[in-house]
CSV table of C-alpha atoms in Angstrom, one decimal:
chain,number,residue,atom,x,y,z
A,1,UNK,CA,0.0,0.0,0.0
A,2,UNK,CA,1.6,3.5,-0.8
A,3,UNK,CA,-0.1,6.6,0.3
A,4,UNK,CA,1.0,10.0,-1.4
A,5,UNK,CA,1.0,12.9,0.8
A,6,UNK,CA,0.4,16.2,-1.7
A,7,UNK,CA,0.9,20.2,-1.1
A,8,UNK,CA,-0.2,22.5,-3.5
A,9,UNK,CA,2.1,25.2,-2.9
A,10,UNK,CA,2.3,28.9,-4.6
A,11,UNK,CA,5.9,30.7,-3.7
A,12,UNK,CA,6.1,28.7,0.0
A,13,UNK,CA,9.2,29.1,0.7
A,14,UNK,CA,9.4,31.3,4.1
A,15,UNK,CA,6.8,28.2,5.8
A,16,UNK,CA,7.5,25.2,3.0
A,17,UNK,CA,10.6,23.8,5.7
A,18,UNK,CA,8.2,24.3,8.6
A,19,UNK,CA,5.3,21.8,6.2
A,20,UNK,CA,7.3,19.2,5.6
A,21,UNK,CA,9.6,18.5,8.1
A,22,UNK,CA,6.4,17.9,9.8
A,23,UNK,CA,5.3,15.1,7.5
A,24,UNK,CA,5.5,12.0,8.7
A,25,UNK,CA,7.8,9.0,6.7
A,26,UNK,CA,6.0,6.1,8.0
A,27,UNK,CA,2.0,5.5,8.5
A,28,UNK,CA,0.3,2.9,10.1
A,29,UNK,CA,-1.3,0.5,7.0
A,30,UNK,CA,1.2,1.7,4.2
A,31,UNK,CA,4.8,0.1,3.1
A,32,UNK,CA,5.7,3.3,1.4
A,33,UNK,CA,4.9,6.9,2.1
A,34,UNK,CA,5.9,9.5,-0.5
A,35,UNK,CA,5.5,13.2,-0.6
A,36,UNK,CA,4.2,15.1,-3.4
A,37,UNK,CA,5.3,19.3,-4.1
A,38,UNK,CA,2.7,21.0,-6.9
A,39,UNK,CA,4.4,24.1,-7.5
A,40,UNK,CA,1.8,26.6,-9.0
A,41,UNK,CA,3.8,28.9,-10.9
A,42,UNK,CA,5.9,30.2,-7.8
A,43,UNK,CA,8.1,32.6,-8.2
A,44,UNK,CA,10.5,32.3,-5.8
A,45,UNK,CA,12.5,29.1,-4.9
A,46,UNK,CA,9.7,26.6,-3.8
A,47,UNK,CA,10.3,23.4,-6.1
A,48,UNK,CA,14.0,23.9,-5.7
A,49,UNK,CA,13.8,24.3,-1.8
A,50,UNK,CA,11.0,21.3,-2.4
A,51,UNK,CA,13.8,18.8,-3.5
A,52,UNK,CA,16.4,20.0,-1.0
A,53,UNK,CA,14.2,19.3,1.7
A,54,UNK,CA,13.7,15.5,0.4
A,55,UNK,CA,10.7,16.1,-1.4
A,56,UNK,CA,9.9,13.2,-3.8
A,57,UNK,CA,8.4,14.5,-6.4
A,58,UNK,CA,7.6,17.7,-7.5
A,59,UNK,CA,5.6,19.0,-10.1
A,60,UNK,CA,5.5,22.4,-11.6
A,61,UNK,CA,3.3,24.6,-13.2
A,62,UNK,CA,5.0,27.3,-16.0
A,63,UNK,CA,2.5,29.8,-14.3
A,64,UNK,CA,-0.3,30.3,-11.8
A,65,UNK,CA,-3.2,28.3,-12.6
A,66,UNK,CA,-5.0,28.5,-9.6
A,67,UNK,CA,-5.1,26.4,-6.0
A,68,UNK,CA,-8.3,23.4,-7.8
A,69,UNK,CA,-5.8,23.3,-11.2
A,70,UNK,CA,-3.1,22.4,-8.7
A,71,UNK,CA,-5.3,20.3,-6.7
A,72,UNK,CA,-6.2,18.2,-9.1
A,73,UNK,CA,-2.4,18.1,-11.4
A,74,UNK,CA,-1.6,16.4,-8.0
A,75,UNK,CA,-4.5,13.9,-8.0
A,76,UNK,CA,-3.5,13.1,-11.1
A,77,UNK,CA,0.3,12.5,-10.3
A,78,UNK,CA,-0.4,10.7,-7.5
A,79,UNK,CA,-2.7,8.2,-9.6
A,80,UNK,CA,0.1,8.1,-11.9
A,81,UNK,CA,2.7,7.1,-9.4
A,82,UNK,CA,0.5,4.4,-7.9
A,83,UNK,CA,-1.2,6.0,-5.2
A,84,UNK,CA,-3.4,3.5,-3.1
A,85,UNK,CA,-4.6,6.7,-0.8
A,86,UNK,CA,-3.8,10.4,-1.4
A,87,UNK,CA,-3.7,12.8,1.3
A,88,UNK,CA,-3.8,16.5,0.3
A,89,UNK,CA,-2.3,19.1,3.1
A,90,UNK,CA,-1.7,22.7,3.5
A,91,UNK,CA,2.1,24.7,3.0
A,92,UNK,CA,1.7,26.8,5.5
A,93,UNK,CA,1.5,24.1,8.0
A,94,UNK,CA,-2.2,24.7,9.1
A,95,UNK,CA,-2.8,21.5,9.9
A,96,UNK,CA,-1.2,19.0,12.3
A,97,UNK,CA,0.2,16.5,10.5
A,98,UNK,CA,0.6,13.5,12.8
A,99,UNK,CA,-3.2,13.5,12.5
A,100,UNK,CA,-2.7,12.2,9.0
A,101,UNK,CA,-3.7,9.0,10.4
A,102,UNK,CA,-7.1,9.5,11.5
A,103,UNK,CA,-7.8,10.8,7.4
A,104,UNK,CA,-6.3,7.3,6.6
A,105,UNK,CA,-7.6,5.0,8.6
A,106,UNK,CA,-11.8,4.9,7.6
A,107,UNK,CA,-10.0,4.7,3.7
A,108,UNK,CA,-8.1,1.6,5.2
A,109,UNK,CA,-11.0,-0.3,6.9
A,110,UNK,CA,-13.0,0.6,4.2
A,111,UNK,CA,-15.8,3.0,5.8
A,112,UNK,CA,-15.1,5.7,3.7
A,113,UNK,CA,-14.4,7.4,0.3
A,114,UNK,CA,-12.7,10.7,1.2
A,115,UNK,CA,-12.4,11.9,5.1
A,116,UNK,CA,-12.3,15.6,5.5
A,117,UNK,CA,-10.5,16.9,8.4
A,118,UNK,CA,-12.3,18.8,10.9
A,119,UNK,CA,-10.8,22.2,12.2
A,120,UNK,CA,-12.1,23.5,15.3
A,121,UNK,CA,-13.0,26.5,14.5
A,122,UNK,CA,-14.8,27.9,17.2
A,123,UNK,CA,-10.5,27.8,19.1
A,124,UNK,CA,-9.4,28.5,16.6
A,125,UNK,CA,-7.5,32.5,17.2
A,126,UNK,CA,-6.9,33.5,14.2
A,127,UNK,CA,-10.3,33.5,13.1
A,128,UNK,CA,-12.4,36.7,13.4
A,129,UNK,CA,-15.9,36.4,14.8
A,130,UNK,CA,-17.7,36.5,11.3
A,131,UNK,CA,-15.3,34.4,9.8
A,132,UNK,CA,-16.1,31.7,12.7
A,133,UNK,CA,-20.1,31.9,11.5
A,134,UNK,CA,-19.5,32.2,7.9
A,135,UNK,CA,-17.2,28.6,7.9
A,136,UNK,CA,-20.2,27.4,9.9
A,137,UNK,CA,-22.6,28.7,7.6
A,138,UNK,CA,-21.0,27.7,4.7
A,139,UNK,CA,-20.7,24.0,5.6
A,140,UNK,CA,-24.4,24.1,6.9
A,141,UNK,CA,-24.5,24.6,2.8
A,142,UNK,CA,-22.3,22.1,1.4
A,143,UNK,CA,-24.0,19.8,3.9
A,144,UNK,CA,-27.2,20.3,2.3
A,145,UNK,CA,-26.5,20.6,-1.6
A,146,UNK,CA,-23.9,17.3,-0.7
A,147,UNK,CA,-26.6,15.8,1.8
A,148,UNK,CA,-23.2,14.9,4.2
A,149,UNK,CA,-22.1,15.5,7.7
A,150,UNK,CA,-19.2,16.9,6.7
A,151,UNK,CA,-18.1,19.7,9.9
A,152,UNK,CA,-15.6,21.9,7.9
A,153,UNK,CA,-16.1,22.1,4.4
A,154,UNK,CA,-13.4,24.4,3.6
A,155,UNK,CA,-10.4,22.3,5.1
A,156,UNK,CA,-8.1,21.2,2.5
A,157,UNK,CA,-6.9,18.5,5.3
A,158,UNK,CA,-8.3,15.4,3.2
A,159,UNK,CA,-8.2,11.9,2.7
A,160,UNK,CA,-8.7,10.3,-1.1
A,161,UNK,CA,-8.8,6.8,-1.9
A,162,UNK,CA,-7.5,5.8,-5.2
A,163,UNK,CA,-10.6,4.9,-7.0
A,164,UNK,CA,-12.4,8.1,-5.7
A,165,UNK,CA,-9.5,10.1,-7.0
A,166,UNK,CA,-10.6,8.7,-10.4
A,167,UNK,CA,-13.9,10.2,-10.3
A,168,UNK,CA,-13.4,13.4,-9.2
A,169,UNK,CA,-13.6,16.5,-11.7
A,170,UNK,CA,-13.2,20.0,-10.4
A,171,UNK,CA,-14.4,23.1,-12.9
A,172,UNK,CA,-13.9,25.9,-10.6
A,173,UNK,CA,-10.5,27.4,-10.6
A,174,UNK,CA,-10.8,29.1,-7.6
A,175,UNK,CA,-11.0,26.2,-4.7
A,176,UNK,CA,-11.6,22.6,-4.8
A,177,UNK,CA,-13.1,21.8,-1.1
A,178,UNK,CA,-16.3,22.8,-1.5
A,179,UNK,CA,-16.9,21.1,-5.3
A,180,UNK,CA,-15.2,17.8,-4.6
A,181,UNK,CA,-17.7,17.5,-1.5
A,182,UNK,CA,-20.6,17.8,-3.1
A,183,UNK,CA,-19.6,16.1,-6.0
A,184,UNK,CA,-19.1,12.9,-4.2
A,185,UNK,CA,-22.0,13.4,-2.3
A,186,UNK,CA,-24.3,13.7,-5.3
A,187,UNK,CA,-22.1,10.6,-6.8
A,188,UNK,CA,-22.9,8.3,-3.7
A,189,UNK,CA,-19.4,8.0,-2.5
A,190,UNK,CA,-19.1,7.6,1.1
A,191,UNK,CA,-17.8,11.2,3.2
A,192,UNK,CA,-16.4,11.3,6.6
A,193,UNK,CA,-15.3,14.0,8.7
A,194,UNK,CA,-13.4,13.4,11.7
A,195,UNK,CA,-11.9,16.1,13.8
A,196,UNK,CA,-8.1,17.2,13.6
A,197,UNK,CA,-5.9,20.2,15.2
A,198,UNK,CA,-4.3,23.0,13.9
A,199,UNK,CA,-0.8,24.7,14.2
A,200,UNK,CA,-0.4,28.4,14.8
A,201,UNK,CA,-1.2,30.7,11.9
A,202,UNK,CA,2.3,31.3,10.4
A,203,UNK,CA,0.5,33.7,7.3
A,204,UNK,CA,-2.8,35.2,6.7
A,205,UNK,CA,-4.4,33.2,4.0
A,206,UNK,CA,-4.0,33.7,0.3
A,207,UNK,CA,-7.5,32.0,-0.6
A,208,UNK,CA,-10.0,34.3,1.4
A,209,UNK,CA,-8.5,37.8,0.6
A,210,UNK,CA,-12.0,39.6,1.9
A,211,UNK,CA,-15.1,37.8,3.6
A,212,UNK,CA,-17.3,39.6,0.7
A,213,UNK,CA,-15.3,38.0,-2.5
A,214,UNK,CA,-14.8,34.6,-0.2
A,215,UNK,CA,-18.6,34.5,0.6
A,216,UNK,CA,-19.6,35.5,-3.1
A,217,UNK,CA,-16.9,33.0,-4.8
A,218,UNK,CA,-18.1,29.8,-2.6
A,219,UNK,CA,-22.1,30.8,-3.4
A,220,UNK,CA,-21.5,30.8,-6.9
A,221,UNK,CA,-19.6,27.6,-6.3
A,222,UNK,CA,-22.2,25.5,-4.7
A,223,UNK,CA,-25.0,27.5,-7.5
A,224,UNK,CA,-22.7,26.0,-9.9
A,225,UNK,CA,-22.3,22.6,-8.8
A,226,UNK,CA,-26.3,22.6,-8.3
A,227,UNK,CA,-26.4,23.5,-11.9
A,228,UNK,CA,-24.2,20.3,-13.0
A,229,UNK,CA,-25.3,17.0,-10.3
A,230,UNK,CA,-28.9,18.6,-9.8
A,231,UNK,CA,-30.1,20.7,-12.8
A,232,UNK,CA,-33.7,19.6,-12.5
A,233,UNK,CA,-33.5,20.8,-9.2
A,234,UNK,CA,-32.7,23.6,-9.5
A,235,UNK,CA,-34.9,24.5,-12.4
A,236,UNK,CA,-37.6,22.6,-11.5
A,237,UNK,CA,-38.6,25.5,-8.5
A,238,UNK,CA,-38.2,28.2,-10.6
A,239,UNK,CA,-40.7,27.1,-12.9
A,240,UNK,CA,-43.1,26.0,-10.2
A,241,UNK,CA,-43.1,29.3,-8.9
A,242,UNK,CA,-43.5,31.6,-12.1
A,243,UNK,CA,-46.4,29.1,-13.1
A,244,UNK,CA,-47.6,30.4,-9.9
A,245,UNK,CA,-48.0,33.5,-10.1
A,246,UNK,CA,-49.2,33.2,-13.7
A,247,UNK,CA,-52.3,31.1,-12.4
A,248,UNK,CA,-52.7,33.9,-9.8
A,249,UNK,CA,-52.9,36.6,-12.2
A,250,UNK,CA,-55.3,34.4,-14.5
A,251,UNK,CA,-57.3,33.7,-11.7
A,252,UNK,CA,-57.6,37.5,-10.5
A,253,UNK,CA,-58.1,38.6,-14.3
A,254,UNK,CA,-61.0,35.9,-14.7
A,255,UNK,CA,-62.6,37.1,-10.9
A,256,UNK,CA,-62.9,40.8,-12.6
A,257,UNK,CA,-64.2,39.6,-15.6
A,258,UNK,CA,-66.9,37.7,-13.8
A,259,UNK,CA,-67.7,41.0,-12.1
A,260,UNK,CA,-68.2,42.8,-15.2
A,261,UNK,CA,-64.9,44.5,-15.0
A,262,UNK,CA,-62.1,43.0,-16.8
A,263,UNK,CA,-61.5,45.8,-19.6
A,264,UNK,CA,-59.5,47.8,-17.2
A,265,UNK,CA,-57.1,44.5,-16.0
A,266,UNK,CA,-55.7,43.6,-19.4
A,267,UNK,CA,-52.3,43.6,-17.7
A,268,UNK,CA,-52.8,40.9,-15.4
A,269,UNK,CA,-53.7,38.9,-18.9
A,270,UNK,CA,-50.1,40.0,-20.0
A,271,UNK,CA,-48.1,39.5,-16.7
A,272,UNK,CA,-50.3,35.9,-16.8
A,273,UNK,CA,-49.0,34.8,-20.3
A,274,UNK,CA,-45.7,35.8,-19.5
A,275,UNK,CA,-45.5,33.7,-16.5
A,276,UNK,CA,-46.5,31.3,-17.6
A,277,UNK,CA,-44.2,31.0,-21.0
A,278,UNK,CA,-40.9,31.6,-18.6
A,279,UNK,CA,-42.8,29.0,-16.4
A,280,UNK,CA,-43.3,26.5,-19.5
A,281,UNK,CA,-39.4,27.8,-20.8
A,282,UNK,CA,-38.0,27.3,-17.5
A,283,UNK,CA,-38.8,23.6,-17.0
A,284,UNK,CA,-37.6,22.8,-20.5
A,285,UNK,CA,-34.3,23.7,-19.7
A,286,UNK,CA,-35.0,21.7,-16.5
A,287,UNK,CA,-35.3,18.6,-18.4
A,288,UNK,CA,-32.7,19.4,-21.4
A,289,UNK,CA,-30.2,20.1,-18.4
A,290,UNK,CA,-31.0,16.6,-16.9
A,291,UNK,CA,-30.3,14.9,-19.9
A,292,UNK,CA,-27.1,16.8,-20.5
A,293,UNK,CA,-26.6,15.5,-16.9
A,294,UNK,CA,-27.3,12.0,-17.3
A,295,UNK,CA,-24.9,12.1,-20.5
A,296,UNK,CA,-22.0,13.6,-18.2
A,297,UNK,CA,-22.3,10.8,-15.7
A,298,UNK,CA,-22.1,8.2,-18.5
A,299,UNK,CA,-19.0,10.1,-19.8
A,300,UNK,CA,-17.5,10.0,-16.1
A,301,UNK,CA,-18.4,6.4,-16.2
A,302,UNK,CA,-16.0,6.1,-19.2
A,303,UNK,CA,-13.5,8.0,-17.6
A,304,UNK,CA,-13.1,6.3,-14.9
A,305,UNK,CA,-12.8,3.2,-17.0
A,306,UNK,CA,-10.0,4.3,-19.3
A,307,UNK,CA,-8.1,5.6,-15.8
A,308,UNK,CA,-8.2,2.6,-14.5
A,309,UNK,CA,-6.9,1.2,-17.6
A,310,UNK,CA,-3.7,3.3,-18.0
A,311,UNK,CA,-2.8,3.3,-14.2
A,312,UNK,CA,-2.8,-0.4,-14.0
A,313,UNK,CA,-1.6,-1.6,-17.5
A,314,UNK,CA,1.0,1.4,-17.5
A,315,UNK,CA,3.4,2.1,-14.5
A,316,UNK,CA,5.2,5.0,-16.1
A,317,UNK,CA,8.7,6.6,-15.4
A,318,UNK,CA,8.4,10.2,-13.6
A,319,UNK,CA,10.0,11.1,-16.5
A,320,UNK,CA,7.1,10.4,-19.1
A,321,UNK,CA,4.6,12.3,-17.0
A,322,UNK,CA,5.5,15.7,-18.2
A,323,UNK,CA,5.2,13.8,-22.1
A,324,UNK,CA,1.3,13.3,-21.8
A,325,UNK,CA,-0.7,15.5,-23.4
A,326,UNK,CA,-3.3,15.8,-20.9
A,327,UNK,CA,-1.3,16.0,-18.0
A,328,UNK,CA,-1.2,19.9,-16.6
A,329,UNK,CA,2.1,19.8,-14.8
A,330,UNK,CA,5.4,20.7,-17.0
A,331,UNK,CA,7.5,19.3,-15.3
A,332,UNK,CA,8.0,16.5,-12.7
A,333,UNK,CA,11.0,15.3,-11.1
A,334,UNK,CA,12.7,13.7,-7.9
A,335,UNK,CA,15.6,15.3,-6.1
A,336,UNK,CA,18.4,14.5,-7.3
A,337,UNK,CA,17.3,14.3,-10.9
C-alpha cells in the first residue's frame, strides 16, 4: 500500500521547511509513504527548496493556474505514481500532520471514500468572529447541496482513496473543497469528517482575501455545482413558482371579468402569459439540463474506465509524465534528478 502525501504550494518558501519537516515518513497501513510538491507557478525558490528538503516528487506549473488546477495536477500524479490513498495538506502548516492517520484509517477499513479533516474552529485564534459563523454557515451549505455531515467544508486536510480520486472532476479554478464534497456526495461516495488540530497561523491566508469575495466565490460555487449533479433541481422550482404567479394573475383577471370588469385588467392577462411561458421555458431547460446531466455521468463512467486502464496496465517513469498531453504539470521530477 503507498499513500501520497500532496501540497499545493504557490511561492512557500518562508513556511514550506516548517510543512514538511512535519510530515511524517512512516504510516500505520502503508509500506511506502511519498511526498508530493505542486508548485503553481511560484516565483521564488519553492520546487528547488521542495527537493532540497527530500521532497519526492515535484511538479511544476509554468504559471499560476489557480489552487483546484493544482489540486487536481496532484490527484493526477499521484494516480500516476500508484497511489493507493492520497492525502492532500496545506504549506503553511495549518494543519497537524501526525493526525494524518485518523484521514487514513476509515480509507483503510473501508468505511469511507474521502475523510475531510475537521478544524475547530470555534478555538481557533486567528479566526475573526464572522469568519467563525461564515465557515459554519457555509458548511451548513455544502451539507445540504452534498446531503453529508461533513463539519468543515473548507479544510483542505483530506483523505482520497484511489478509486475516488478517479472520479473526481473539479471546474472551478478558484478552490476545490467545496466542489469535490458535493460532488461525491451527489455521486454516492461515502464522506467522513473526523476532527483534527491545527498549528499556529504562520501567514494570513492567500484563498479568502475579503469575507465579501470569499462569501460570493463559494455561493456561486455551490449555485454552480447545483447546476451540473442537480439541474432539474434547480430548475424545476423556478418554474413552479413563475407558473404560480401566472395562475394567480389568470385567476384575478378571470374574478374581474366575472364582475363585469375586466377591460381595465388587461395587464394581469399579459403578466399571466408571460408567466406562464418563462414557467413552460423554465422547466424545459430543466429537463434538457438533466439529460445533458445523465450524459455527463455516463462520460465519467467512461472515464473512470479508461483511468483505470492506464494506471494499471502502464506504471510510467516520472519522466514520461510531463510527455502526456493531458497532464497539466510541466515538469515533474525527484531530487536528485
Amino acid at each position: 500500500m503507498k499513500l501520497i502525501i500532496q501540497i499545493p504550494c504557490l511561492n512557500e518558501s518562508a513556511t514550506l521547511a516548517v510543512a514538511i519537516g512535519a510530515l511524517p515518513r512512516q504510516v500505520d497501513g502503508f509500506d511506502e509513504v511519498e511526498w508530493l510538491i505542486v508548485d503553481d507557478g511560484s516565483t521564488d525558490n519553492t520546487a528547488d527548496l521542495a527537493r532540497e528538503l527530500g521532497v519526492d516528487h515535484v511538479v511544476r506549473h509554468p504559471v499560476n493556474r489557480g489552487l483546484a488546477t493544482a489540486f487536481m495536477t496532484g490527484l493526477d500524479t499521484c494516480l500516476r505514481l500508484g497511489a493507493d490513498v492520497i492525502v492532500n495538506t496545506d504549506a503553511d502548516n495549518q494543519y497537524e500532520a501526525t493526525d494524518i492517520p485518523l484521514l487514513t484509517s476509515p480509507i483503510l477499513a473501508g468505511q469511507a471514500d474521502m475523510v475531510i479533516g475537521a478544524r475547530p474552529i470555534d478555538e481557533t485564534e486567528h479566526f475573526s468572529w464572522i469568519k467563525k459563523k461564515l465557515q459554519r454557515l457555509g458548511s451548513w451549505a455544502v451539507r445540504v447541496a452534498s446531503q453529508t455531515r461533513v463539519a468543515d467544508a473548507p479544510s483542505g486536510f483530506r483523505a482520497i482513496s484511489r478509486e475516488t480520486a478517479m472520479r473526481l472532476n473539479v471546474f472551478n479554478a478558484y478552490t476545490y473543497t467545496l466542489e469535490t464534497i458535493i460532488q461525491a456526495g451527489r455521486s454516492n461516495l461515502r464522506v467522513l469528517s473526523v476532527p483534527i488540530r491545527t498549528n499556529p497561523d504562520l501567514r494570513p491566508s492567500r484563498l479568502v482575501k475579503s469575507i465579501r469575495s470569499y462569501v460570493q466565490r463559494s455561493l456561486v460555487t455551490i449555485l454552480r455545482v447545483f447546476a451540473i449533479y442537480r439541474p432539474f433541481f434547480l430548475f424545476f422550482w423556478p418554474s413552479i413558482i413563475l407558473s404560480a404567479l401566472g395562475l394567480l394573475a389568470g385567476i384575478r383577471y378571470l374574478y374581474f371579468v366575472i364582475i363585469g370588469d375586466g377591460a381595465g385588467h388587461i395587464q394581469s392577462v399579459v403578466f399571466a402569459a408571460l408567466c406562464l411561458i418563462l414557467g413552460a421555458i423554465t422547466l424545459m431547460m430543466g429537463f434538457l439540463a438533466d439529460l445533458i446531466a445523465t450524459n455527463r455521468k455516463l462520460m465519467e463512467r467512461i472515464d473512470v474506465r479508461v483511468q483505470r486502464l492506464e494506471y494499471s496496465f502502464r506504471e510510467q517513469p516520472l519522466n514520461h509524465v510531463k510527455q502526456k498531453p493531458d497532464v497539466h504539470a510541466s515538469s515533474v521530477a525527484k531530487p536528485g534528478t
